[in-house]
Structure formats: structure tokens, C-alpha cells
Coordinates of C-alpha atoms and ligand atoms in Angstrom, one line a residue:
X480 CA 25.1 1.8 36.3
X481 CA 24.5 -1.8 34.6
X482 CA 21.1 -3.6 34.7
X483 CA 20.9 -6.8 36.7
X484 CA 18.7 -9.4 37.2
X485 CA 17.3 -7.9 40.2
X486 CA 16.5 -5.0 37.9
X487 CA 13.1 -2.7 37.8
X488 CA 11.4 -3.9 34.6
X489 CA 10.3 -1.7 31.8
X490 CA 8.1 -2.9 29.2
X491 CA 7.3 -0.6 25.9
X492 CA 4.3 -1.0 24.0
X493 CA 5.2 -0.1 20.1
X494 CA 8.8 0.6 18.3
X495 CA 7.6 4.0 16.5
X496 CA 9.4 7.2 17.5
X497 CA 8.2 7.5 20.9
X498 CA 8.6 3.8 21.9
X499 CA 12.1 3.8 20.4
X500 CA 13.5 7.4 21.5
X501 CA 12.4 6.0 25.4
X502 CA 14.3 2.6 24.6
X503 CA 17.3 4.8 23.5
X504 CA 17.3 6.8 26.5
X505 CA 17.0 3.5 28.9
X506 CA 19.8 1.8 27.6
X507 CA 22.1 4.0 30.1
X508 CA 19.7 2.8 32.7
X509 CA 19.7 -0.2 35.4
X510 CA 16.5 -1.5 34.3
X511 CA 15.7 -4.6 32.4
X512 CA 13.6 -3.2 29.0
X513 CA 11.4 -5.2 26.7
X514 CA 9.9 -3.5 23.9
X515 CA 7.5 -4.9 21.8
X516 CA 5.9 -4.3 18.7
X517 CA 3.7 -6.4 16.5
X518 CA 6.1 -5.2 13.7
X519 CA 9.2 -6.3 13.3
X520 CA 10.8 -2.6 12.2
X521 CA 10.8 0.9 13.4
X522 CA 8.6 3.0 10.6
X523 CA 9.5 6.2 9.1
X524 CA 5.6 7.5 8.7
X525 CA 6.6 10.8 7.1
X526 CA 7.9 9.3 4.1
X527 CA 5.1 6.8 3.2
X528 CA 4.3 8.8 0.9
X529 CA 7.0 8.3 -1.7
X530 CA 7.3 4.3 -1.0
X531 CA 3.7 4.3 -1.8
X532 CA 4.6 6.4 -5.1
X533 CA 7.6 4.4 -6.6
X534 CA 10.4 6.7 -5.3
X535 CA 11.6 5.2 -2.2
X536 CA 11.5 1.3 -1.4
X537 CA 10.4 0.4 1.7
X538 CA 13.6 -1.1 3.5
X539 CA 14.3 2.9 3.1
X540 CA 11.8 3.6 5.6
X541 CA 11.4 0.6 7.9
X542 CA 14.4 -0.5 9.6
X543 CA 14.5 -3.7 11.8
X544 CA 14.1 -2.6 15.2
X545 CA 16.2 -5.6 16.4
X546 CA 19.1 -4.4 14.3
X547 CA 18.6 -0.5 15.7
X548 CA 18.5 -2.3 19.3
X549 CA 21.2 -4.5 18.6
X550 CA 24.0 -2.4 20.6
X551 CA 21.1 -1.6 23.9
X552 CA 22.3 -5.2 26.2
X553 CA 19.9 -4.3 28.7
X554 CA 16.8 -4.1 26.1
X555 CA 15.1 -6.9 24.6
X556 CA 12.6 -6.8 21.5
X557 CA 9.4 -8.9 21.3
X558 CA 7.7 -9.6 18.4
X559 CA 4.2 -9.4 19.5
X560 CA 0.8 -7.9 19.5
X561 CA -0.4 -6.3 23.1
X562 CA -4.1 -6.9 23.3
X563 CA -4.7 -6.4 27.4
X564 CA -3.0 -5.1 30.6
X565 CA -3.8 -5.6 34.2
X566 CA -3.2 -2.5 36.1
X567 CA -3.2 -4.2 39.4
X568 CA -1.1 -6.8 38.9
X569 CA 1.4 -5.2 36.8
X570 CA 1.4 -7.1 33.6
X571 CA 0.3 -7.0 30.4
X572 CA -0.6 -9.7 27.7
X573 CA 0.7 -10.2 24.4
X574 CA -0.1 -12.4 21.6
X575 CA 2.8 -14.2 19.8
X576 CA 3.2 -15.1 16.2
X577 CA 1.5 -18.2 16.5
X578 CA -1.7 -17.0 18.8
X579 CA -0.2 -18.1 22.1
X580 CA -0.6 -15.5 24.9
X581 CA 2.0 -14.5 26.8
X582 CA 2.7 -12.4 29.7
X583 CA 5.1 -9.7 30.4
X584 CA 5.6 -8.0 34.0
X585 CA 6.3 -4.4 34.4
X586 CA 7.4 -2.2 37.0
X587 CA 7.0 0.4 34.8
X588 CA 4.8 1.2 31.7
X589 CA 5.7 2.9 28.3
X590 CA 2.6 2.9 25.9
X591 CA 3.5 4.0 22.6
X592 CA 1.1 2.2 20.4
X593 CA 0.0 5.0 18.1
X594 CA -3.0 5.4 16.6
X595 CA -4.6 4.3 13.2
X596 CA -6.7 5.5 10.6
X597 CA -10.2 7.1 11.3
X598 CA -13.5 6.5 9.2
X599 CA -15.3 8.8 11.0
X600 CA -17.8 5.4 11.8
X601 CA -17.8 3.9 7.9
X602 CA -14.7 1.0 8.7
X603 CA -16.6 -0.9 5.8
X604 CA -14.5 2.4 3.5
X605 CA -11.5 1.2 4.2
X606 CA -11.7 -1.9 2.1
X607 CA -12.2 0.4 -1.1
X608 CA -10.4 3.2 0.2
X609 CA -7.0 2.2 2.1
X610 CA -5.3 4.7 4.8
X611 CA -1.8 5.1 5.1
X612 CA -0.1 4.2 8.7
X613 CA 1.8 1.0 7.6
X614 CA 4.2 -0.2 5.1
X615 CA 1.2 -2.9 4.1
X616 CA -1.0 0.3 3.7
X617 CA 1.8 2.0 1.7
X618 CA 2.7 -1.1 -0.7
X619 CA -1.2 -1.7 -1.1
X620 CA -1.6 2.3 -2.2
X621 CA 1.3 2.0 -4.7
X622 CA -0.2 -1.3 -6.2
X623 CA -3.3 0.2 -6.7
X624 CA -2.1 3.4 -8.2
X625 CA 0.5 1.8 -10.5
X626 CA -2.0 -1.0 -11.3
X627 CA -5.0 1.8 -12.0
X628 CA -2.6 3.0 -15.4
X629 CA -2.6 -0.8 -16.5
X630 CA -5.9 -1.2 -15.9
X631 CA -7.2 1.9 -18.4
X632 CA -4.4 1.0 -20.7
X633 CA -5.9 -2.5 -21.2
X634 CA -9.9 -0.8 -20.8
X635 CA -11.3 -0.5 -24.1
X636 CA -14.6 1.4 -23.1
X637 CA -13.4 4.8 -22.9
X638 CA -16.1 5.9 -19.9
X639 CA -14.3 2.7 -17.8
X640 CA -10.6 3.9 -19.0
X641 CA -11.4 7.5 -17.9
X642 CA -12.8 6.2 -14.3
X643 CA -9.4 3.9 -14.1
X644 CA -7.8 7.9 -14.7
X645 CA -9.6 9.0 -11.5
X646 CA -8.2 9.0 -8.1
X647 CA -9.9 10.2 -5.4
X648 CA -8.2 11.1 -2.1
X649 CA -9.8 12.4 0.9
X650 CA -8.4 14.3 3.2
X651 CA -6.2 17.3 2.9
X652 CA -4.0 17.5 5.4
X653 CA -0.4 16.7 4.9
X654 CA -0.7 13.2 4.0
X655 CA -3.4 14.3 1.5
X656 CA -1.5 16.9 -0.1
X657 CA 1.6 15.4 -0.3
X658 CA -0.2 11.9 -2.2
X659 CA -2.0 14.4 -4.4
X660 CA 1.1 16.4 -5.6
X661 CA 3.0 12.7 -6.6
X662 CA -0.1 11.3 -8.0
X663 CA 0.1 14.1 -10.4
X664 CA 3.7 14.4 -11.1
X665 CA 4.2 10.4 -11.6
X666 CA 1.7 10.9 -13.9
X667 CA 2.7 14.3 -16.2
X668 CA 6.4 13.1 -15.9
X669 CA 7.5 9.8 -14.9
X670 CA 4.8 7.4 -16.7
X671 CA 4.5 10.2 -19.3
X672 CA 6.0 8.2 -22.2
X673 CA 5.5 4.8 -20.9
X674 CA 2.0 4.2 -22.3
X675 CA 0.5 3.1 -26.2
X676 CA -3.1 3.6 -25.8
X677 CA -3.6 6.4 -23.0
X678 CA -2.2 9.4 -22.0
X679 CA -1.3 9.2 -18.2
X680 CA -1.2 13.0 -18.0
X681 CA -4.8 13.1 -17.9
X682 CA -5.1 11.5 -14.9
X683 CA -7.2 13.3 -12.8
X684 CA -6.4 13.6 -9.2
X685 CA -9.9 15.4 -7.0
X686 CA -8.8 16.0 -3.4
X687 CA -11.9 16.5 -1.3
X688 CA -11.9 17.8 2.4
X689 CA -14.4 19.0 4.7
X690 CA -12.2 21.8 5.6
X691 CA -11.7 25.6 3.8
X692 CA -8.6 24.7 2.6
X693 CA -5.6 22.5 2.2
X694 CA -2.9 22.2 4.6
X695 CA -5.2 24.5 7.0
X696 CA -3.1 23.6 10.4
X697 CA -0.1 25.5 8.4
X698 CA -2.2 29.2 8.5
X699 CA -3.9 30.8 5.9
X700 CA -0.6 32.0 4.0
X701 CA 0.8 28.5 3.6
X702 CA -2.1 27.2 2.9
X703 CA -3.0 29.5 0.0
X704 CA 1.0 28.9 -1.2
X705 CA 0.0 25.0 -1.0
X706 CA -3.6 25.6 -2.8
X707 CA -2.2 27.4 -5.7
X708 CA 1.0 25.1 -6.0
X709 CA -1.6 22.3 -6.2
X710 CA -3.5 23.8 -8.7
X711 CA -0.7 24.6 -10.7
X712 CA 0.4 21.3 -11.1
X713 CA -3.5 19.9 -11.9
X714 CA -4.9 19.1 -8.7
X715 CA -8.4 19.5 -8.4
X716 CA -9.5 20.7 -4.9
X717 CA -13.0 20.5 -3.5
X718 CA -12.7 21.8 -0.2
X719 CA -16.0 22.3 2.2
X720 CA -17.1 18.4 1.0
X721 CA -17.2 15.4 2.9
X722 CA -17.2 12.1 1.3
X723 CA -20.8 10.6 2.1
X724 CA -20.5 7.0 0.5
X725 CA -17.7 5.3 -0.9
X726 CA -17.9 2.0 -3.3
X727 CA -15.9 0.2 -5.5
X728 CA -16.6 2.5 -8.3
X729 CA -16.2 6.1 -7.0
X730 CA -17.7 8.4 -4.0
X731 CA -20.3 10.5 -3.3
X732 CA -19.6 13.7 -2.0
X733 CA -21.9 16.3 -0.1
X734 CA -20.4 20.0 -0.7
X735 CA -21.3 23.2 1.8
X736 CA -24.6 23.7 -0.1
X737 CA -26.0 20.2 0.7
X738 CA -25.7 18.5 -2.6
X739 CA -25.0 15.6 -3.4
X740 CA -22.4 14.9 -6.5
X741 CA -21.3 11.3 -7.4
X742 CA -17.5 10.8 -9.2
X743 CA -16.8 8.0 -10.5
X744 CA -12.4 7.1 -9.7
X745 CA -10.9 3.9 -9.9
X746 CA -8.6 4.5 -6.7
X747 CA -9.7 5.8 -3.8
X748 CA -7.1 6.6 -0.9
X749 CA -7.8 8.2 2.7
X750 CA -6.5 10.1 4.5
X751 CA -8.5 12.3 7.0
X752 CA -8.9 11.2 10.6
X753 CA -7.6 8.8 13.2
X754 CA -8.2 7.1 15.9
X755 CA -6.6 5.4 18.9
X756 CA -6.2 1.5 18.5
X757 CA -8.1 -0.9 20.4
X758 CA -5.6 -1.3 23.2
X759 CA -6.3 2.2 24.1
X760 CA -10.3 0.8 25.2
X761 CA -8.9 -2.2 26.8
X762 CA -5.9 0.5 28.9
X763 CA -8.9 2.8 29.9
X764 CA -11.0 -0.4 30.7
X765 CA -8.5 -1.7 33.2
X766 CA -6.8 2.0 34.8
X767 CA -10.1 3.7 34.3
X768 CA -8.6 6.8 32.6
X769 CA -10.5 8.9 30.8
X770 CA -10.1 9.2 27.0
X771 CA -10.6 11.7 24.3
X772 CA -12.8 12.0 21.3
X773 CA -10.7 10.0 19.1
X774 CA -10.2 7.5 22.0
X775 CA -6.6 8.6 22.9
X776 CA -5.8 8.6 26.6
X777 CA -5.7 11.5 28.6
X778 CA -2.7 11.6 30.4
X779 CA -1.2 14.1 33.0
X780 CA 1.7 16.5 32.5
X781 CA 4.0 14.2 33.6
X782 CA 2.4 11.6 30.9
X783 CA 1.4 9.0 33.8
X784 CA -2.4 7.9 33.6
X785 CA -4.4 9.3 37.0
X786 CA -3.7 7.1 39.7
X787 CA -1.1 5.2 38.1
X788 CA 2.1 6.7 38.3
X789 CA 3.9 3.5 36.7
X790 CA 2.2 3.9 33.4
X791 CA 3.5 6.7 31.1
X792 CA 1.7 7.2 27.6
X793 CA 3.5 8.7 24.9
X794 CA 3.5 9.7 21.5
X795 CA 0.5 9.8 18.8
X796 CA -1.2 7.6 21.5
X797 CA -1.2 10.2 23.9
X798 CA -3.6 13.3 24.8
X799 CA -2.1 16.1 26.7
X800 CA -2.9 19.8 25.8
X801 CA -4.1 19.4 22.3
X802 CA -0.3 18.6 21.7
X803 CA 0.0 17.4 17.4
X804 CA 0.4 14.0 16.4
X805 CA 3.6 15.0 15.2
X806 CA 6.8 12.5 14.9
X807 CA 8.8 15.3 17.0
X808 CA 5.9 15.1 20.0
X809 CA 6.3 11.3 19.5
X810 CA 10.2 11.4 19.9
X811 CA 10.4 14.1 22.9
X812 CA 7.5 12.3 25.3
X813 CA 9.6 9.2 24.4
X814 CA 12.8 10.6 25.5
X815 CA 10.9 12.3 28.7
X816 CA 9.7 8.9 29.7
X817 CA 12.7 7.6 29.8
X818 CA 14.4 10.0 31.6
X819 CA 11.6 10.2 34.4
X820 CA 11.9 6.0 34.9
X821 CA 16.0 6.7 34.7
X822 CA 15.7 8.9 37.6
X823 CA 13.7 7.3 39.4
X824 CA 15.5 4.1 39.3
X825 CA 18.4 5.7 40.1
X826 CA 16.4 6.6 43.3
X827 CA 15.9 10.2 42.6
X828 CA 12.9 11.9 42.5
X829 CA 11.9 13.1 39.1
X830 CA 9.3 16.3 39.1
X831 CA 9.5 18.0 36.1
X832 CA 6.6 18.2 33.3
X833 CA 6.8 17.4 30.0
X834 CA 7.2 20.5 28.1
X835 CA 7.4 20.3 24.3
X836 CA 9.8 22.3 22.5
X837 CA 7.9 23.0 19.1
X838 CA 10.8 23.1 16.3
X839 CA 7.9 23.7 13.3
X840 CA 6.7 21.4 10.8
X841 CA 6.8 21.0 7.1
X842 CA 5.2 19.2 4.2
X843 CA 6.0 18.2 0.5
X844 CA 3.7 19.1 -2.6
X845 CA 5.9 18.4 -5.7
X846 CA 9.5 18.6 -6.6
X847 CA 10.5 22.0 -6.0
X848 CA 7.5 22.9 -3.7
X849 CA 7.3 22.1 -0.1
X850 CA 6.2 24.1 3.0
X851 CA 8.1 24.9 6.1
X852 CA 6.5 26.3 9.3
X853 CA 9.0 27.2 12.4
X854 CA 7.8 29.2 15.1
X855 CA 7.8 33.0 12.8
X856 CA 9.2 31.5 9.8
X857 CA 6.4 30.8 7.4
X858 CA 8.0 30.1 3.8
X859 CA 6.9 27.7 0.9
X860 CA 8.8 27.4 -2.8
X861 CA 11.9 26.6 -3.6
X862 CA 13.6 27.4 -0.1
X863 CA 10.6 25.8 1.4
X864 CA 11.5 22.3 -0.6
X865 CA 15.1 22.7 0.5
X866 CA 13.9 22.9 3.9
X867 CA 11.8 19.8 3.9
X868 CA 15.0 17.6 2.1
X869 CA 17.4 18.6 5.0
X870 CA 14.9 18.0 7.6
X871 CA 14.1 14.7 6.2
X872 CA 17.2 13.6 5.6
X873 CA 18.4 14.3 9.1
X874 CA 15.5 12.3 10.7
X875 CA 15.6 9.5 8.8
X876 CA 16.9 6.3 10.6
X877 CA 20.2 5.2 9.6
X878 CA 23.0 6.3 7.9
X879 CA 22.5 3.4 5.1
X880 CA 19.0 5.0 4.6
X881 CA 19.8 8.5 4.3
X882 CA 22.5 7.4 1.9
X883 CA 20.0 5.3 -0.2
X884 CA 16.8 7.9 0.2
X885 CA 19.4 11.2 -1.4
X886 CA 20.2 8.7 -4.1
X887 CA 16.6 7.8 -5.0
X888 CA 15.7 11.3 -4.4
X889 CA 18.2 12.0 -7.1
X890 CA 17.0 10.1 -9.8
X891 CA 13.6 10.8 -9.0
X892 CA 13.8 14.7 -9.0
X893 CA 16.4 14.9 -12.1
X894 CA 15.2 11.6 -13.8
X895 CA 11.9 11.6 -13.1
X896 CA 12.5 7.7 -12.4
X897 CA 10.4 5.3 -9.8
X898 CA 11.7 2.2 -9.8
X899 CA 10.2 0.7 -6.6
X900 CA 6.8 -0.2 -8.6
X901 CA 7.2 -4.2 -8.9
X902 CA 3.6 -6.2 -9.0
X903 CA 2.0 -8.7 -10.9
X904 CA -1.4 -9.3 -12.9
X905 CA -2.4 -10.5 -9.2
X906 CA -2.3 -7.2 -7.9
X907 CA -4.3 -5.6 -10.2
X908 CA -7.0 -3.5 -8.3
X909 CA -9.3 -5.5 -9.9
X910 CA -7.9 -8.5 -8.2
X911 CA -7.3 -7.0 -4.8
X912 CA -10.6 -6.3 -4.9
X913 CA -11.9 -9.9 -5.1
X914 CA -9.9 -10.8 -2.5
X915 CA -9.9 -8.3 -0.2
X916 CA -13.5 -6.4 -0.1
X917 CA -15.8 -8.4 2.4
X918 CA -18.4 -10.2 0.6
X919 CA -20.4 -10.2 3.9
X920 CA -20.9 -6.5 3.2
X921 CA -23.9 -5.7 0.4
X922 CA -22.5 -2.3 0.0
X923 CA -19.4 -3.3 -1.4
X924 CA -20.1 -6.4 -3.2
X925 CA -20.2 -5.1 -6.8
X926 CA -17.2 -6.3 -8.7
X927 CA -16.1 -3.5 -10.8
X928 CA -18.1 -2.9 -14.3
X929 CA -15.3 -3.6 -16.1
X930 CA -13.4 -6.8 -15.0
X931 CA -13.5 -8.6 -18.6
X932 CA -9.5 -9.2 -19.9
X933 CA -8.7 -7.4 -22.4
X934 CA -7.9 -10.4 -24.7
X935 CA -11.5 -11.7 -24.2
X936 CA -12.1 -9.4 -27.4
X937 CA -11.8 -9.5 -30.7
X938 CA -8.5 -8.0 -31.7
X939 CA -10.1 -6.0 -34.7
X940 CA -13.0 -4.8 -32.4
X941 CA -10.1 -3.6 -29.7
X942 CA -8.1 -2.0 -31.9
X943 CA -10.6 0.0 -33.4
X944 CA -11.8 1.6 -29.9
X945 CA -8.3 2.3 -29.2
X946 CA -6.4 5.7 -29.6
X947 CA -3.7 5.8 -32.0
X948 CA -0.3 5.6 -30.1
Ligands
FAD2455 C1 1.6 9.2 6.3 C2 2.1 10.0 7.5 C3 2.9 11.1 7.3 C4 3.3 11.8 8.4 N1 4.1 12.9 8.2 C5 4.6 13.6 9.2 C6 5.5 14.7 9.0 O1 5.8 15.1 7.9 N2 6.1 15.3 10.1 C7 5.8 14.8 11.4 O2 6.3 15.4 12.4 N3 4.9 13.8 11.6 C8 4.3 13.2 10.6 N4 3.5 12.1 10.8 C9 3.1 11.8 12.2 C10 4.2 10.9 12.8 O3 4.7 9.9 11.9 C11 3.6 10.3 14.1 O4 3.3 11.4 14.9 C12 4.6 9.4 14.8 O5 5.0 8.3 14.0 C13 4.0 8.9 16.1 O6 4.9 8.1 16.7 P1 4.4 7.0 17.8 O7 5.6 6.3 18.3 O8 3.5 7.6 18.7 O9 3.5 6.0 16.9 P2 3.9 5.1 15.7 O10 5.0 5.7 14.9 O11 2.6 5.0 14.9 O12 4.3 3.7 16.3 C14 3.4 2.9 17.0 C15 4.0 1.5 17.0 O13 3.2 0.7 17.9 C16 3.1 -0.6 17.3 N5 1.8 -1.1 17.9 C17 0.6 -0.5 17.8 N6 -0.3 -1.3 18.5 C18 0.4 -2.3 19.0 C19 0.0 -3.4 19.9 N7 -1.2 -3.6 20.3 N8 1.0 -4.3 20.2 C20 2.3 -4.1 19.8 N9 2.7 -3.1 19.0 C21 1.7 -2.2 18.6 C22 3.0 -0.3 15.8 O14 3.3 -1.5 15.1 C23 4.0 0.8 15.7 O15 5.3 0.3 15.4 C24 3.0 11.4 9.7 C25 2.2 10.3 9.9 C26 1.7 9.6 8.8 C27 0.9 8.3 9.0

């Protein structure tokens, strides 16, 4: 049946997996669609990781939604930032590229707006120590950890060179682990033999989580596999701490016993914790739903808010029986949402709940070493890694993608190449930092020690500090 003008109207809130799978599934239906997203692509989180490494660049990751939409007549994408809805008169509000607000009417709902980083109530962290939900937040990670081995190759004191050696990450959940393992292994192998005056293979990479153990959500087996494959490959883990301060120069870190440690790291990345996005507050503010801890909205099984059967939530967004933030929850309430509204604007009645169909999760550690968890199958190794590729390559977006991602993959696991590293003297941590940590903020304000060029020296005093090649 073809949408007409006379069509119901479905508006989407966010291109991710959820808000893309429902788009998918409405494009058989007679309803007008308009999706919007303040991005212009469709992101493939799972593999930030390795854009934010050198291994994958990031139009491997991100593809334009308009392009992925192109085919769907009866859907229309917005570029646009949602920043208020009015339950009762069936719209919502949208800012365009230029500020000016917009409106968009609905018959029906579809929020799939995901949720963002967490700094457990310390936003001011997140200056020093960026997340990792976007592409900006993955291009912004790999400029500071490519920039970190430039800036202790041109450090001359060797206390400042060794703190320009240290990364930090917090967190050790997938994300955390997976950063960890290619912090590590860009550093023993890929940058290996790229330096003069330091050895990037003492790079130390400390992984701190409040937790027992890495990777604990994968059960105590996995998670001792992933402990002692991140040892083996010179992780340091310092589990039962949380991260108590965090500056431009390192963190403090309070372990089970209570005491306080300082480490000094030149890079800083985080990745424990998240939170729904504003629009979530503004949603519960104007349908009076009830939210969860992290501020997600609590929906009902069949992902409508109470008292508002026109408005579905969906995805990472959504909180319905402690279900994971997983991409595969994201892409099966997606789908569910847009069956229901194709049913019902088919006039049929549409009473099933959502039921997720858990096919198992998996996560990367190094080349060779990855972790798969399916319903009884527990494995990690070499099978495990296997795994994880076919997986990954089968979700990825686009045929042109999976293409280009097995042939980076290739040169990156056989080569031990990352090409996708381009910046310039501008993004140099030390210059991001000038620009980008609030001066408003006392805390943060401290340039770092060391922020003298390396040519403000005499050449004979540099040299002589200086290893021998
Ligand atoms: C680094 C990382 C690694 C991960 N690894 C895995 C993994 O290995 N396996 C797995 O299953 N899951 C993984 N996940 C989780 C998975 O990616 C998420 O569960 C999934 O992306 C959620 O999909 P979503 O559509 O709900 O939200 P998202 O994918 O976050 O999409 C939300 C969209 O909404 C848009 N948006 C937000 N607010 C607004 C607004 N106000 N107006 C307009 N647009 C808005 C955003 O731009 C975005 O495009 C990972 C996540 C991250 C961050």
C-alpha cells in the first residue's frame, strides 16, 4: 500500500540502529516518515574503536543516512537537533542548522535518540578525558593518542616524556578493553620502528574500573580469558578503583582500601557510564513518564510511554526489563516499532510485546584475541577472534564498507599498518587543550608543565638529554 498525502505521519527521533531498522521497516508502510537526526550519517558505534586507533577511517563507519534512505520514497531525512515535544498537541521541535526552530507533526512517535557518555556528576572530566559515542569523539581520541607519541618524542625532560607515555582509560567494559588492547599493540607493533628518541613500546596503558574485573557482564570465565589476554599483551589493570579527580596532567584514583594514588598520563579516555540525553528530561517533562537512574525512559512492553500509546521509545534510549544497551536491542525495538505502527495503519490491531531474541555478544582485545558470548557458548582465543570478524563484518552498513573495513583489517592484522592517523601541529594535545578546556573552570586551567617547543632549546643542550636512536 503506497503512502499519500493524507497519510498518518511518523516522525523518528535519531538515525542509529533503532531509528534506522524502524525507518527500514516503514518504508512498506502507508505512512509519511521523517527521520531526523542532528547527524548527517548512520554510526557504526561498535567499531569506534579502531577509527579512533588508525585502522579504520571513519567514512567506514558512518554512512550518510540520506544515501541509506535514498531508495525509502515515503521517508524523508531532516538534518536537525530535537530539543522539545508537545505530547498534547502532537509535535515536536527541532532546531535547524542555522538555529531556526521548526516544527514537525506526528501521528506517531519513534524516539531513538540514544544516550551519551556518563561522568557519574564530574561533566567538567570530559574536557580532559573524552568519551567515545561519536565520530568527533573518535577522531578527537585518535588525535590525542597519535599526538601523545609526538609529543614525548619532541619532550626533552624524561619525567614529562614518560607522562606523554601514559594513558589512562577508565572504564573496563567493552569499550575499555577493546581501547586498551589497541593502545598497546599500536604501540609494540605498528609505531614500533617509527620513532628516533623514544621507544613507543613502553607506553604504558593503566585501565582502572570500579568493578572486580574486566569485561565482568561476559561471566567470570571470559572475563578471566580477557584479564589474562590483557596482561599478556602489557595492560595494566587496576580493578576495585574509581577515578576520584581527573586534570590535565593525570588522575587520582581511590582503590578498595581507601587510598588515594595520583598517576600522572598524558591521555586520558573514558569510558564507564552513560546517560540518557537531555531530550529524555524534556520527553518525561511533557508525557510525565517516569525515568530510570541514568535518565532513560521507562517504557511499557509494547515500548509506548504510559498513557501515550503514539509514542514508542526504542533502542539505547529506552528502559524495559534491564534489557543491554546493545546495538542488536537497538535494531529489534526498531524493527518492532515499526511493525506495530504498520499494523496499525493498516487498521489492524497490533498486541504483541516486544520480546528480544538474545543472539550473544562479543568484544575485541587484540589481534587474535576476542571474546564471544551466545546463549551456552562461552569461548575467547583464536576462535573467539574469528567470531567477532564475521559478526562484524556482517553488521556493518554497506557492502562498500564491509569491502573497505576486510581490507584495512588486512593490512592492519598482517602489516601492522594504520594509515587513518592524519593531523597537524594544531592538534597536538597540547593545543587541543588550549582550545578546548574551559578556562571558566579553576580545576582545569593549568596548561600542561611542559608546553615549551622543542626548538626553544639549545640544540647541544637537547641532544644531550636525548637517548641515542
Ligand atoms: C564505543 C561503543 C562500542 C560499542 N560496541 C558494541 C558492540 O560491540 N556490540 C553491541 O551490540 N553494541 C555495542 N555498542 C552499543 C550500540 O552501539 C548501541 O546499543 C546502539 O548504537 C544503540 O542504538 P540507538 O539507535 O539506540 O542509538 P545510537 O546508535 O546512539 O543513535 C542515536 C542517534 O540519535 C541522534 N540523536 C541524539 N539526540 C538527538 C536529538 N536531540 N535530535 C536529533 N538526533 C539526535 C544521534 O545523532 C544518533 O545518530 C557500542 C557502543 C559504543 C559507544
Amino acid at each position: 500500500m503506497a503512502a499519500t498525502s493524507d497519510s498518518r505521519r511518523v516522525v523518528i527521533v535519531g538515525g542509529g540502529f533503532a531509528g534506522l531498522f524502524a525507518a527500514r521497516r516503514l518504508a512498506r508502510a502507508p505512512v509519511q516518515v521523517t527521520l531526523i537526526d542532528r547527524s548527517e550519517h548512520h554510526l557504526f558505534q561498535p567499531l569506534l574503536y579502531q577509527c579512533s586507533t588508525g585502522i579504520l577511517s571513519e567514512g567506514k563507519i558512518a554512512s550518510p543516512l540520506r544515501d541509506l534512505l535514498r531508495k525509502r520514497k515515503n521517508v524523508e531525512f531532516v538534518l536537525a537537533e530535537v530539543t522539545g515535544i508537545d505530547a498534547a498537541g502532537r509535535t515536536v521541535t527541532a532546531r535547524r542548522p542555522l538555529g531556526e526552530e521548526i516544527e514537525f507533526g506526528y501521528d506517531y512517535l519513534i524516539l531513538a535518540a540514544g544516550v551519551q557518555q556518563s561522568y557519574f556528576g564530574h561533566d567538567e572530566y570530559a574536557a580532559v578525558a573524552p568519551g567515545m559515542k561519536t565520530i568527533e569523539d573518535a577522531l578527537k581520541i585518535r588525535r590525542r593518542v597519535f599526538g601523545a607519541f609526538e609529543m614525548a618524542e619532541s619532550a626533552d625532560d624524561p619525567a614529562e616524556r614518560s607522562r606523554w607515555l601514559t594513558f589512562v582509560l577508565v572504564g573496563a567494559g567493552p569499550t575499555g578493553v577493546e581501547l586498551a588492547g589497541q593502545v598497546r599493540e599500536l604501540a609494540t607493533k605498528t609505531l614500533s620502528r617509527e620513532y628516533r628518541h623514544i621507544q613507543p613500546k613502553d607506553a604504558r596503558v593503566l585501565l582502572f574500573d570500579g568493578g572486580k574485573a574486566p569485561l565482568a557482564a561476559f561471566g567470570p570465565k571470559l572475563s578471566a580469558l580477557a584479564a589474562r589476554d590483557l596482561k599478556r599483551l602489557g595492560v595494566e589493570l587496576y580493578m576495585g578503583c574509581l577515578v576520584t579527580e581527573a586534570d590535565l596532567h593525570g588522575v587520582q584514583v581511590k582503590d578498595h582500601a581507601g587510598n588515594l594514588t595520583r598517576y600522572e598520563a598524558g591521555t586520558i579516555l573514558w569510558t564507564a557510564g552513560v546517560q540518557a540525553p537531555p531530550l529524555a528530561a524534556a520527553v518525561a517533562q511533557a508525557t510525565g513518564c517516569q525515568q530510570d537512574r541514568a535518565g532513560r525512559l521507562i517504557c511499557g512492553k509494547d515500548l509506548s510511554l504510559p498513557g501515550h500509546p503514539d509514542i514508542l521509545v526504542t533502542g539505547d534510549l529506552m528502559s524495559l526489563d534491564k534489557l543491554p544497551g546493545v546495538a542488536e536491542v537497538a535494531m529489534q525495538t526498531g524493527m518492532y516499532a515499526g511493525r506495530r505502527i504498520t499494523h496499525e495503519s493498516q487498521g489492524q490491531t497490533y498486541d504483541k510485546p516486544f520480546k528480544y531474541h538474545d543472539l550473544g555478544s562479543a568484544a575485541y582485545i587484540s589481534r587474535g584475541r576476542a571474546v564471544i558470548s551466545a546463549g551456552k557458548l562461552n569461548f575467547g582465543g583464536f576462535p573467539g577472534w574469528c567470531g567477532w570478524l564475521f559478526i562484524h563484518i556482517g553488521f556493518l552498513t554497506g557492502w562498500r564498507n564491509r569491502a573497505g573495513a576486510l581490507l584495512s583489517w588486512w593490512t592492519a592484522f598482517v602489516r601492522d599498518l594504520r594509515r587513518e592517523r592524519a593531523f597537524t601541529m594544531d592538534d597536538l594535545p597540547v593545543k587541543l587543550y588550549e582550545r578546548e578546556v574551559e578556562p571558566a573552570d579553576g580545576g582545569l586551567r593549568a596548561v600542561p608543565r611542559q608546553t615549551a617547543s622543542a626548538t626553544d632549546q639549545p640544540e647541544a643542550a637537547r641532544q644531550a638529554r636525548r637517548p641515542a636512536p
